[in-house]
Coordinates of C-alpha atoms in Angstrom, one line a residue:
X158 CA 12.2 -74.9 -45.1
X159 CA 11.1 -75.7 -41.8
X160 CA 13.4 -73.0 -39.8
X161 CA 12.8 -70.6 -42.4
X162 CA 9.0 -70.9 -41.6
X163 CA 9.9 -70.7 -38.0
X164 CA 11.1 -67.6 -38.4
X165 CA 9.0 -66.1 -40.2
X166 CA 6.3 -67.2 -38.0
X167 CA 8.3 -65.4 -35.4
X168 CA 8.9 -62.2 -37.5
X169 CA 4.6 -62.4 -38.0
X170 CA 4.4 -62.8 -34.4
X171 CA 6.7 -59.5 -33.1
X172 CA 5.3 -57.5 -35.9
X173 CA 1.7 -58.3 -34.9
X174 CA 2.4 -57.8 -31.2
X175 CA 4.2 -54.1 -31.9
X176 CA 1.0 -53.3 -34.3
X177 CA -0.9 -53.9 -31.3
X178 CA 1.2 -52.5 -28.9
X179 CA 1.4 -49.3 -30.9
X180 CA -2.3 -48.8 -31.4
X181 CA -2.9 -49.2 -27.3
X182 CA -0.7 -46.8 -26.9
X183 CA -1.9 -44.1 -29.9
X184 CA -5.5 -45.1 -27.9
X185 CA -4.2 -44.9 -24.5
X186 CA -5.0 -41.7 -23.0
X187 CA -2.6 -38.8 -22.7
X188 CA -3.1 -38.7 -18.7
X189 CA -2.4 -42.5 -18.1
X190 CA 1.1 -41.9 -20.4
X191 CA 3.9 -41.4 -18.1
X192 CA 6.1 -40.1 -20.7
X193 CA 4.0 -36.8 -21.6
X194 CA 5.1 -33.9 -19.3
X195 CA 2.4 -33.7 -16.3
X196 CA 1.1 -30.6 -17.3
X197 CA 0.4 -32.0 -20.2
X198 CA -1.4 -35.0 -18.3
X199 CA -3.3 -32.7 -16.3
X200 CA -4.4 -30.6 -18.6
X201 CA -6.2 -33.7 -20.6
X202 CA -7.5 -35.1 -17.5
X203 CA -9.3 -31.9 -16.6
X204 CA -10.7 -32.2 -19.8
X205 CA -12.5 -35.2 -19.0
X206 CA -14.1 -34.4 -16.1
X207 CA -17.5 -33.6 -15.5
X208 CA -18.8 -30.5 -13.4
X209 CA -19.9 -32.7 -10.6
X210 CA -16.8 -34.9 -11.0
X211 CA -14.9 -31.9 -10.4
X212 CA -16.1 -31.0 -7.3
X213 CA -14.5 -34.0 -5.1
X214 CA -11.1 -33.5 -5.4
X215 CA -11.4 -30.1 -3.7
X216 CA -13.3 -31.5 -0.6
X217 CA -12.9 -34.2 1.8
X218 CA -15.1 -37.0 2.1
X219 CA -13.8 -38.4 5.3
X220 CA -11.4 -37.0 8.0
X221 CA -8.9 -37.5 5.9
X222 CA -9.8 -38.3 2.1
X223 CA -10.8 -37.5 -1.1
X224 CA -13.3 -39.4 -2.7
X225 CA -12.3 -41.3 -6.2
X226 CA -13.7 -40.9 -9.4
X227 CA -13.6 -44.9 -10.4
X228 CA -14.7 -43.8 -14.3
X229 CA -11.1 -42.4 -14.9
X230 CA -9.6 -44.7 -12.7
X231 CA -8.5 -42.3 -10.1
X232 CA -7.8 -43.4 -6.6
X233 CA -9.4 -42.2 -3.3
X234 CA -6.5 -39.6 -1.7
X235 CA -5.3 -40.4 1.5
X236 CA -3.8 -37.3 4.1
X237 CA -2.2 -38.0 6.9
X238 CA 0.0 -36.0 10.1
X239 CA 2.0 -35.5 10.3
X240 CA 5.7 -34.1 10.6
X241 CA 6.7 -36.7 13.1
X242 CA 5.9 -39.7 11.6
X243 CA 2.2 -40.8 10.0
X244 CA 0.1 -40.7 12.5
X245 CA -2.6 -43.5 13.8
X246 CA -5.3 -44.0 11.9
X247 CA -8.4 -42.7 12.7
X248 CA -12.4 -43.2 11.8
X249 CA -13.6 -42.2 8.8
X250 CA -16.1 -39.5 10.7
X251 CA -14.4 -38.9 14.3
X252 CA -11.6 -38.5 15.6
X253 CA -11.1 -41.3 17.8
X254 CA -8.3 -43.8 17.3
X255 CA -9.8 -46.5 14.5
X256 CA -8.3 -49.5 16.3
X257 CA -6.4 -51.1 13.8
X258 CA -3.0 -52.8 14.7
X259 CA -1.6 -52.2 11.5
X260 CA -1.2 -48.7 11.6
X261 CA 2.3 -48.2 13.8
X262 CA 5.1 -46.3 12.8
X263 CA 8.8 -45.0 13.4
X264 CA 8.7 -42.1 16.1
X265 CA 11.3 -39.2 14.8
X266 CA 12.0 -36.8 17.1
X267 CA 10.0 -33.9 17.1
X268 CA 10.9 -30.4 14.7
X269 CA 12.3 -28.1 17.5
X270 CA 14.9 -30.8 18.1
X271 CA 15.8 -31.7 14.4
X272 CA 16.4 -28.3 14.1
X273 CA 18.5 -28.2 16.1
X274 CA 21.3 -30.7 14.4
X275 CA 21.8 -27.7 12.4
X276 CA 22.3 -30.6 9.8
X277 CA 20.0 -30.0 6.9
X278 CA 21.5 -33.9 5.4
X279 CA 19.6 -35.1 8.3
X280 CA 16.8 -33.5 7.8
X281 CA 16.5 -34.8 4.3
X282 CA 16.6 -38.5 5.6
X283 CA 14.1 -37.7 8.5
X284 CA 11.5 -36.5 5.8
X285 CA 12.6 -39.5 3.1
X286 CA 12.0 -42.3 6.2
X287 CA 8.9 -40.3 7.3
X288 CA 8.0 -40.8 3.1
X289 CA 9.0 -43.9 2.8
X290 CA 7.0 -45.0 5.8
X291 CA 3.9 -42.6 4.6
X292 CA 3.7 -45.1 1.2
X293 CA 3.7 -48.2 3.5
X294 CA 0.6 -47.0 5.1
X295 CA -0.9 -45.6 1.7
X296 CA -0.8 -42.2 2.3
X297 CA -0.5 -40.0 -0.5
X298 CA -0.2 -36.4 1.6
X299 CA 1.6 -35.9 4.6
X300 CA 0.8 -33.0 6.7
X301 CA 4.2 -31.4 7.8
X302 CA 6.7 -30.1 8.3
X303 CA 5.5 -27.3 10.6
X304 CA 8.0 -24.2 9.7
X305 CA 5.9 -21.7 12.1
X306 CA 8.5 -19.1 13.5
X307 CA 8.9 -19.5 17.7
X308 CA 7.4 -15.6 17.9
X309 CA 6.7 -16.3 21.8
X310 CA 8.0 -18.9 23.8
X311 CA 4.5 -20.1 25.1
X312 CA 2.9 -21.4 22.3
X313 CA 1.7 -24.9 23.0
X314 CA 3.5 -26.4 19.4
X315 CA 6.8 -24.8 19.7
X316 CA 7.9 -28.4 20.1
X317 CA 7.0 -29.1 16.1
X318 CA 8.3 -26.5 14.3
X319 CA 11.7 -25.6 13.3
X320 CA 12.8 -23.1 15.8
X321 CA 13.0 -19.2 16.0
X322 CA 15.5 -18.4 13.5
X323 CA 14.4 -18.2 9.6
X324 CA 17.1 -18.5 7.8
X325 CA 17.7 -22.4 9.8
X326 CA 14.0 -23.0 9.6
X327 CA 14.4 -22.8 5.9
X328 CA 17.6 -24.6 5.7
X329 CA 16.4 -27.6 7.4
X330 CA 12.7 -27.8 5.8
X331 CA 14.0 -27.7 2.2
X332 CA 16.0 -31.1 3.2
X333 CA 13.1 -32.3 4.9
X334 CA 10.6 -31.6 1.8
X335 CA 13.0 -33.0 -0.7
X336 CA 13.7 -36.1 1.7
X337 CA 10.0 -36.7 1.9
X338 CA 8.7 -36.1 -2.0
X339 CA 11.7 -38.3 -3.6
X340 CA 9.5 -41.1 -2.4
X341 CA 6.5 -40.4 -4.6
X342 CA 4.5 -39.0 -1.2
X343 CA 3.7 -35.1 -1.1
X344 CA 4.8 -33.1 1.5
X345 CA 2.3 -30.1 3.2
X346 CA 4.5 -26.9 4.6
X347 CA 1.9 -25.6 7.4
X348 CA 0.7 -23.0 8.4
X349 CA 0.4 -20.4 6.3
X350 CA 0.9 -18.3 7.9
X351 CA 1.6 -16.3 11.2
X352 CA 0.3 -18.9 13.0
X353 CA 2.3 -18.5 16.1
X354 CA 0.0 -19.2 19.3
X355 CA -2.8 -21.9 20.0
X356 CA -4.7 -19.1 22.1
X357 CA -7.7 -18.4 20.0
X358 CA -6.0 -19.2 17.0
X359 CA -9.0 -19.5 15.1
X360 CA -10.2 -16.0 15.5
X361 CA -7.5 -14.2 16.2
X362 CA -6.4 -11.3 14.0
X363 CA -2.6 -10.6 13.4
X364 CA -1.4 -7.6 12.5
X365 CA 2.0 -7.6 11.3
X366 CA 4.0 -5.0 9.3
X367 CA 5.5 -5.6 5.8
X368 CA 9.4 -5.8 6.8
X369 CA 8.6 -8.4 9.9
X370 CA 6.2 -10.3 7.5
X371 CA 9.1 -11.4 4.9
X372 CA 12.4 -11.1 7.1
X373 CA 10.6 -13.4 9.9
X374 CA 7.7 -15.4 8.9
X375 CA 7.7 -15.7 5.6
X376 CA 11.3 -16.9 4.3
X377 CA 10.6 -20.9 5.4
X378 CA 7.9 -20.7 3.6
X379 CA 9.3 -19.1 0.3
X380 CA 12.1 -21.6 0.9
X381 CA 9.8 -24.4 1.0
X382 CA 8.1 -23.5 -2.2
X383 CA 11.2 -21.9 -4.4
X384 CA 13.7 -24.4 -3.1
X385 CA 12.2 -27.7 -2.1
X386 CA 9.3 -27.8 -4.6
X387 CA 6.9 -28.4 -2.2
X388 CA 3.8 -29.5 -3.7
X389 CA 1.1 -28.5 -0.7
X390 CA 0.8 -25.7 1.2
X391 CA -1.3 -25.5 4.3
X392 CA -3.2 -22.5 5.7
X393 CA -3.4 -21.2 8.6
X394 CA -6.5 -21.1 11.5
X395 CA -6.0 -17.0 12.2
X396 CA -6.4 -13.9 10.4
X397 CA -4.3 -11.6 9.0
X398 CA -4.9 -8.3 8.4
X399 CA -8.8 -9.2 9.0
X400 CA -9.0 -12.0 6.3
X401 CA -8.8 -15.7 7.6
X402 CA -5.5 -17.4 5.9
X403 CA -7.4 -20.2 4.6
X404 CA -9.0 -17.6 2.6
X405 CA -6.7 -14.5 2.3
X406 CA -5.9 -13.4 -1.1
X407 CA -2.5 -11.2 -0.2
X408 CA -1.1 -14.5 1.0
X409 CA -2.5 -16.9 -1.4
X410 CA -3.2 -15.4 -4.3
X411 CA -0.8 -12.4 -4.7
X412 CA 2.1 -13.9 -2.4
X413 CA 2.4 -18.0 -2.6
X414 CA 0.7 -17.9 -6.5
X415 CA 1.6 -15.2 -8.3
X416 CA 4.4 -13.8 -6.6
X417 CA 6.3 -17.3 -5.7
X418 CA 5.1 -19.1 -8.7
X419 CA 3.5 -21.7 -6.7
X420 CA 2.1 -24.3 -8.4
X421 CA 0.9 -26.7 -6.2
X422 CA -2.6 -27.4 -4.0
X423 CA -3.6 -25.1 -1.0
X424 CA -5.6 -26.6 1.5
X425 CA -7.1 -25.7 4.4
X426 CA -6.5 -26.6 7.8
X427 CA -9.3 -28.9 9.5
X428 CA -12.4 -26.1 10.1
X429 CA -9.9 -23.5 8.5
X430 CA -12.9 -22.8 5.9
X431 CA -15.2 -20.3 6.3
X432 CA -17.1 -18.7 3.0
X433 CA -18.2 -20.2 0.1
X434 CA -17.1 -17.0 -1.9
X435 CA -14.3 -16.3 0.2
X436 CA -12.7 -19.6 -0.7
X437 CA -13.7 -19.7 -4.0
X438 CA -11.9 -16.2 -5.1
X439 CA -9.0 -15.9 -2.5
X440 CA -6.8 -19.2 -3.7
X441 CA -8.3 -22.1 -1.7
X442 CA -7.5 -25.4 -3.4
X443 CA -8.9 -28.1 -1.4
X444 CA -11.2 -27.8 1.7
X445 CA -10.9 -30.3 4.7
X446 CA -11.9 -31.1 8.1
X447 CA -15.0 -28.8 8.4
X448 CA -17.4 -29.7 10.7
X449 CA -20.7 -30.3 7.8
X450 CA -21.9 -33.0 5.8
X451 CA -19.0 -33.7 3.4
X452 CA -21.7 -32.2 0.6
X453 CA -22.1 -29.2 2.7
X454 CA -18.7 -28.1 2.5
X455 CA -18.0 -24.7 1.1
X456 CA -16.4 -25.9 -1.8
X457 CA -19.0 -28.8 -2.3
X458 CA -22.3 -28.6 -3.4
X459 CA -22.7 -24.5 -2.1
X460 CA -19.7 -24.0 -4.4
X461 CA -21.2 -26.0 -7.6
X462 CA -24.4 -24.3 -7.0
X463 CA -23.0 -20.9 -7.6
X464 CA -20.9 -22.0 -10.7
X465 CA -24.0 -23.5 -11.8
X466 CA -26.3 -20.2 -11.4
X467 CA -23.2 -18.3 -12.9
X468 CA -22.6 -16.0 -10.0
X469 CA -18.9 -17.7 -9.8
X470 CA -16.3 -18.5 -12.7
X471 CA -16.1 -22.1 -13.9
X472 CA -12.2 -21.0 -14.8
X473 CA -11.9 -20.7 -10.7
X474 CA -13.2 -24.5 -10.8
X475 CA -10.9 -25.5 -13.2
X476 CA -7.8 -24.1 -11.8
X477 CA -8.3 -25.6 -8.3
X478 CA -8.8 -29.0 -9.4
X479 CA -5.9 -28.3 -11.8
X480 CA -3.8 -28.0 -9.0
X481 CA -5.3 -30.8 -7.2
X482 CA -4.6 -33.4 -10.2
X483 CA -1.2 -31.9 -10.6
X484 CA -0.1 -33.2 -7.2
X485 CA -2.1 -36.4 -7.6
X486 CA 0.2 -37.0 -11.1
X487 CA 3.7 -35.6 -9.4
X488 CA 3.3 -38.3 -7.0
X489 CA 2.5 -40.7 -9.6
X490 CA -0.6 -42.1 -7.6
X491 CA -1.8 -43.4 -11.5
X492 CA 1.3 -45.0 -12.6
X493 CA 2.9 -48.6 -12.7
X494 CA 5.8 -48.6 -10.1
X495 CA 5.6 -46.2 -7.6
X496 CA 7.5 -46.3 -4.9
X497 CA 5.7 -49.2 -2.2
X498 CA 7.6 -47.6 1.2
X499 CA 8.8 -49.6 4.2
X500 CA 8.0 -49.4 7.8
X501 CA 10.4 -48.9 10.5
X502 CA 13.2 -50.6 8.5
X503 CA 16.8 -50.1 10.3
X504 CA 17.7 -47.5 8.3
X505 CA 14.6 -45.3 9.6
X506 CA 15.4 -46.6 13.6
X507 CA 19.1 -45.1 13.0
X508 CA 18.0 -41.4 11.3
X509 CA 15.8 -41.6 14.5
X510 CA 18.5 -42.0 16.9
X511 CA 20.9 -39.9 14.9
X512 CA 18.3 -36.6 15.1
X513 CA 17.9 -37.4 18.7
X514 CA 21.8 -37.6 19.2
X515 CA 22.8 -34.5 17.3
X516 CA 19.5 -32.2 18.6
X517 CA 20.5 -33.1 22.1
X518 CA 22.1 -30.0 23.4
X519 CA 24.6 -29.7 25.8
X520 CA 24.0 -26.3 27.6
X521 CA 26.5 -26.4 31.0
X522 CA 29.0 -28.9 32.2
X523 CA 31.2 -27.6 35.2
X524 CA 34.5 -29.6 35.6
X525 CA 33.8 -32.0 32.9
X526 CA 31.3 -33.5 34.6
X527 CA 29.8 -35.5 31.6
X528 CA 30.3 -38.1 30.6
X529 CA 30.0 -40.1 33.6
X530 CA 32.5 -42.8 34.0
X531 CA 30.8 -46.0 35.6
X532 CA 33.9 -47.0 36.4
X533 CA 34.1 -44.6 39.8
X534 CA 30.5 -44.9 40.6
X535 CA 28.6 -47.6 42.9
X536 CA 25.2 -46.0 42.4
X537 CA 23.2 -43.4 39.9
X538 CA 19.9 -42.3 40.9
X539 CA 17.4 -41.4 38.5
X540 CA 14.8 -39.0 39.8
X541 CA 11.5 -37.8 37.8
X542 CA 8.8 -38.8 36.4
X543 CA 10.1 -37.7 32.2
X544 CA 12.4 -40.9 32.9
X545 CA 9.6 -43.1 32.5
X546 CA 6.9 -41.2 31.0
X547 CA 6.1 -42.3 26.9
X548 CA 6.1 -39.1 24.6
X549 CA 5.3 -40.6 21.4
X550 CA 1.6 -40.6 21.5
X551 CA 1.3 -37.0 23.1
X552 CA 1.0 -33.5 21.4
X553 CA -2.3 -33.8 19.6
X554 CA -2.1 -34.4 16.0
X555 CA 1.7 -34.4 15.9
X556 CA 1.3 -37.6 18.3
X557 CA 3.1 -40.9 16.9
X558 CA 1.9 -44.8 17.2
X559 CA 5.4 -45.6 17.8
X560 CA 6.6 -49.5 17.4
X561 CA 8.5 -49.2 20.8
X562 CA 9.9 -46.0 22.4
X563 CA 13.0 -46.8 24.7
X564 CA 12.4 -44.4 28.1
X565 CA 15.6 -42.6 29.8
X566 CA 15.4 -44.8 32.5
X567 CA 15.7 -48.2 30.2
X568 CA 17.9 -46.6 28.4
X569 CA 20.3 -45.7 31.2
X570 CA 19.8 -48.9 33.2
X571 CA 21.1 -50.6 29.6
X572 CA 24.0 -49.1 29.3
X573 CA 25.1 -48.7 32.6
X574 CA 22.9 -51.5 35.0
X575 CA 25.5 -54.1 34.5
X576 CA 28.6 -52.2 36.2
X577 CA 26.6 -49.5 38.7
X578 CA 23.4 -49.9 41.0
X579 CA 20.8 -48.1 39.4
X580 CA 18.0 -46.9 41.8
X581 CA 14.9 -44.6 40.4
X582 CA 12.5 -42.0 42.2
X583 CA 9.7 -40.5 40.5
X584 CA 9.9 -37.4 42.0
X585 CA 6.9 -35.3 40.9
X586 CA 3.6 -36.5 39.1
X587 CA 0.7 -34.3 37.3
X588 CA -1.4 -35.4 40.7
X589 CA 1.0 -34.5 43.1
X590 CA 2.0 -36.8 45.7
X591 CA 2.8 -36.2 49.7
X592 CA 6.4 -38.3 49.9
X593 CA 7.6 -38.1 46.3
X594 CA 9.9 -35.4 46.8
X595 CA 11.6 -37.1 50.2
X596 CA 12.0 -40.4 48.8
X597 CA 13.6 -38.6 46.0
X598 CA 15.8 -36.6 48.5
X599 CA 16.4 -39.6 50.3
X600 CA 17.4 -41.6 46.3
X601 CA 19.7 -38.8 46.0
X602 CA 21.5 -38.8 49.5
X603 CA 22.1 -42.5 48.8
X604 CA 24.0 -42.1 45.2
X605 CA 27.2 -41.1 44.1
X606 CA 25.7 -39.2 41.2
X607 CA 21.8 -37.8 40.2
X608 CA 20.2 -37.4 36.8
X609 CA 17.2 -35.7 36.9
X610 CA 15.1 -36.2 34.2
X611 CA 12.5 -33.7 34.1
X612 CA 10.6 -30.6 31.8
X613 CA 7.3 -30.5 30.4
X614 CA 5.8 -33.0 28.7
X615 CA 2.8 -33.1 26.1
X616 CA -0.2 -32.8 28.4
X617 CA -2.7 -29.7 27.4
X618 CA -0.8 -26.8 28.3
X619 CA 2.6 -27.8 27.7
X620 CA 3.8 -29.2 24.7
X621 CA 1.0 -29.6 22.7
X622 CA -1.9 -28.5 20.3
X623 CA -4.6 -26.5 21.3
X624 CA -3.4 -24.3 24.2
X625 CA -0.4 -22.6 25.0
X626 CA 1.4 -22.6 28.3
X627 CA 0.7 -19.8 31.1
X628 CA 4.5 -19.6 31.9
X629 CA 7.9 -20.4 31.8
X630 CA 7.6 -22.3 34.8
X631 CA 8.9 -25.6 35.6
X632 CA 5.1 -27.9 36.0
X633 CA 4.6 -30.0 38.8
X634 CA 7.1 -28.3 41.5
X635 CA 10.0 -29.3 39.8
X636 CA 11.9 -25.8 40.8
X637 CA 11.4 -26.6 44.4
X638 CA 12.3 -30.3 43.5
X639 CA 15.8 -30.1 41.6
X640 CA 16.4 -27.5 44.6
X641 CA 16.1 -30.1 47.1
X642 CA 18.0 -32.3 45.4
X643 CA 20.7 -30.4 44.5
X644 CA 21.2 -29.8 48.3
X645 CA 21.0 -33.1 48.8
X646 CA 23.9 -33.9 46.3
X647 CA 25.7 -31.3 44.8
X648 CA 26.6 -33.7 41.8
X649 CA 23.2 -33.6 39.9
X650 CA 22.9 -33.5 36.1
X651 CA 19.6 -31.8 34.9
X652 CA 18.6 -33.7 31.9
X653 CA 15.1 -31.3 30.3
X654 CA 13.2 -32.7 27.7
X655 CA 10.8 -30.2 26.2
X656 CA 10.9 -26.3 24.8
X657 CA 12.5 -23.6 26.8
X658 CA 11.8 -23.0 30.4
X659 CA 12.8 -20.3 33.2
X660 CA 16.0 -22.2 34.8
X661 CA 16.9 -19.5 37.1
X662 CA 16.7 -20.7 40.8
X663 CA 18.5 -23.5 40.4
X664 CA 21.0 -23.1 37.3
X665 CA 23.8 -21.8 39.0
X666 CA 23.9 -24.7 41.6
X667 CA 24.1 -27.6 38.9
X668 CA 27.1 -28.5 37.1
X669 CA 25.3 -30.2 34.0
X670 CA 23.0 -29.6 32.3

């Protein structure tokens, strides 16, 4: 009698329990349910929202958030660069480094060399490390990768995008989207589009004709969104065809929308915005980085004040934030489990070293001159100042907190130190310098072998945001350097790091490079 009461104690106890698990669910709401579709998720979370409520998902309220709305429980959204690695923080209102020591991260080598691996299996693990590491830090958006077609050979961010060839810059961004989003982190393709110079890019108009537009700079772009899914697309700082991107309805609306299906955020790139009205009607989603009072914003208070007075369509509203919460629920940022991330596990240190390997590119080598066999040298000398300069932290917003960076020099003096005498020569510097090219004349008399380590670096006017180069040239004197050298030992491996540069006076005399 006992057992039998036992058990049906125990029978009371799961049928009570499922009662009440079955009634939190039926009361549960729809949005909060991960097993509804997420449209249908969206679609009742929209519902629940409040005019004024939303309004902040389609502004920032900080450098580089959203602001939360704590009554439905959703989170403040975190953005981040970019498509090198998640970038430094910064403060909430400026752009100067927040000085936290928490906020390092794996250093992947930069888009102009993973593309060219030609290996779009590596590019889907560079975007799933860059992911994973992007949840570590909390970020929910990560701004990259940069798919801008290499239109002229100046432009100060050739180094982050994915080369001048389409049909490869679409192959390799679709593995890098898909690598990024499986670990519940959105991706941001950037910048739509026809963004291909720094110089004046925010007022610049492009002109372009149809046929270029989609055979050139458009199919990376299409890839991303048709192929990879991405969920955020970026605009771009110039015009086209008079209308800024940020605010262009033939791209936005008519192209990435309706045409491509995209169903996804837009956003603008920081100061991108320019018109309330503009922004409003020609498919801007959310609004970041203009320089205002975060309620000032064109798509803040100015926006809900036209809504309010009826002079703008609430359905406009509705769809933008639609989009916003979409990509808020595809990267499950309100459900148990998502994915926690992992900082600069061995895994991401070896995709790292494997892009930089297969991106390397081997462009002359006379007589099988590489590799070098330390077993019939006494002495390598290692001239310029790229064999102990840091890259990492350089390019802008592209720029990388790394954990450690291993410099050519290190790395050389590793592998080889222990059987040859290794003896370095800086050679050139930004400030110049009266003896640095005889001592390195003098380095290179003295060894069996030179590598000279040299290029451009990601100083203003080189490889870098916000300007774009003047020339070709080598910086610093480095033509009339490797020249000197080169008479000096005839047996000197150029080693550039950088995008392309005029080689001319000196290629023909080098038998590596």
């Amino acid at each position: 009698m006992r057992m039998h009461l036992l058990r049906a104690s125990a029978i009371s106890f799961v049928l009570a329990w499922s009662t009440i698990s079955n009634l939190g669910a039926e009361n549960q709401p729809l949005y909060l349910d991960a097993n509804q579709s997420i449209e249908t998720r969206v679609d009742d979370l929209l519902s629940r929202l409040t005019s004024e409520e939303k309004i902040s998902p389609i502004h920032a309220d900080s450098k580089f958030t959203t602001a939360a709305i704590p009554r439905l429980g959703i989170p403040r959204r975190w953005l981040d660069d970019g498509p090198h690695g998640v970038r430094e923080d910064i403060g909430p209102d400026t752009w100067n480094p927040a000085g936290r020591t928490d906020d390092f991260s794996t250093a992947m080598p930069c888009g102009i060399c993973l593309a060219a691996t030609w290996n779009p299996e590596l590019g889907f693990s560079e975007g799933k490390a860059i992911g994973q590491e992007a949840r570590a830090r909390g970020k929910d958006i990560m701004l990259g990768p940069g798919v801008n077609i290499l239109r002229t050979p100046l432009c100060g961010r050739n180094f982050e995008y994915l080369g001048e060839d389409p049909f490869l810059a679409s192959q390799m961004c679709v593995g890098y989207i898909r690598g990024e989003q499986s670990q519940d982190v959105s991706s941001c393709v950037k910048h739509f589009a026809l963004n291909n110079q720094e110089f004046e890019r925010g007022t610049i108009n492009v002109e372009v004709d149809e046929r270029a537009l989609r055979e050139i700079y458009l199919p990376a772009f299409k890839a991303a969104v048709q192929e990879a899914g991405v969920w955020c697309v970026m605009g771009a700082y110039n015009q086209l065809r008079g209308q800024h991107c940020c605010e262009n309805d033939y791209l936005l609306n008519k192209i990435l929308k309706d045409e491509w299906g995209f169903n996804g955020l837009v956003m603008s790139d920081w100061d991108g915005a320019h018109d309330t009205r503009e922004c409003a009607l020609n498919g801007l989603d959310l609004e970041m980085g203009t320089e205002k009072k975060y309620d000032d914003y064109y798509l803040a208070q100015p926006y809900l004040k036209l809504l309010n007075s009826g002079e703008l369509p609430m359905a406009g509203l509705d769809e933008k934030v639609w989009r916003n919460l979409r990509v808020m629920l595809a990267t499950h940022v309100l459900d148990a489990g998502r994915k926690p991330g992992s900082l600069n596990t061995a895994e991401h240190q070896t995709v790292a070293r494997q892009v930089a390997e297969e991106g390397i590119v081997l462009l002359k080598n006379d007589g099988n001159t590489l590799p070098l066999d330390t077993g019939k040298l006494k002495t390598i000398a290692i001239i310029g100042e790229n064999a102990t300069r840091l890259h990492a932290h350089g390019g802008d917003s592209s720029g990388i907190k790394a954990f450690y960076e291993i410099n050519p020099l290190d790395g050389i003096v590793k592998r080889a130190g222990g059987k040859v005498n290794v003896i370095y020569s800086e050679g050139y510097r930004k400030d110049g310098g009266a003896d640095l090219a005889e001592r390195s004349v003098a380095a290179a008399k003295s060894a069996d072998v030179v590598i000279y380590i040299g290029g451009l670096n990601h100083d203003k006017g080189f490889d870098c945001e916000g300007a774009d180069r003047k020339d070709m040239k080598l910086p610093y004197g480095q033509d009339e350097l490797i020249q000197k050298i080169v008479a000096a030992n005839p047996k000197t491996i150029v080693v550039l790091e950088g995008t392309m540069v005029e080689m001319d006076s000196w290629l023909d005399k080098v038998p590596a490079l």
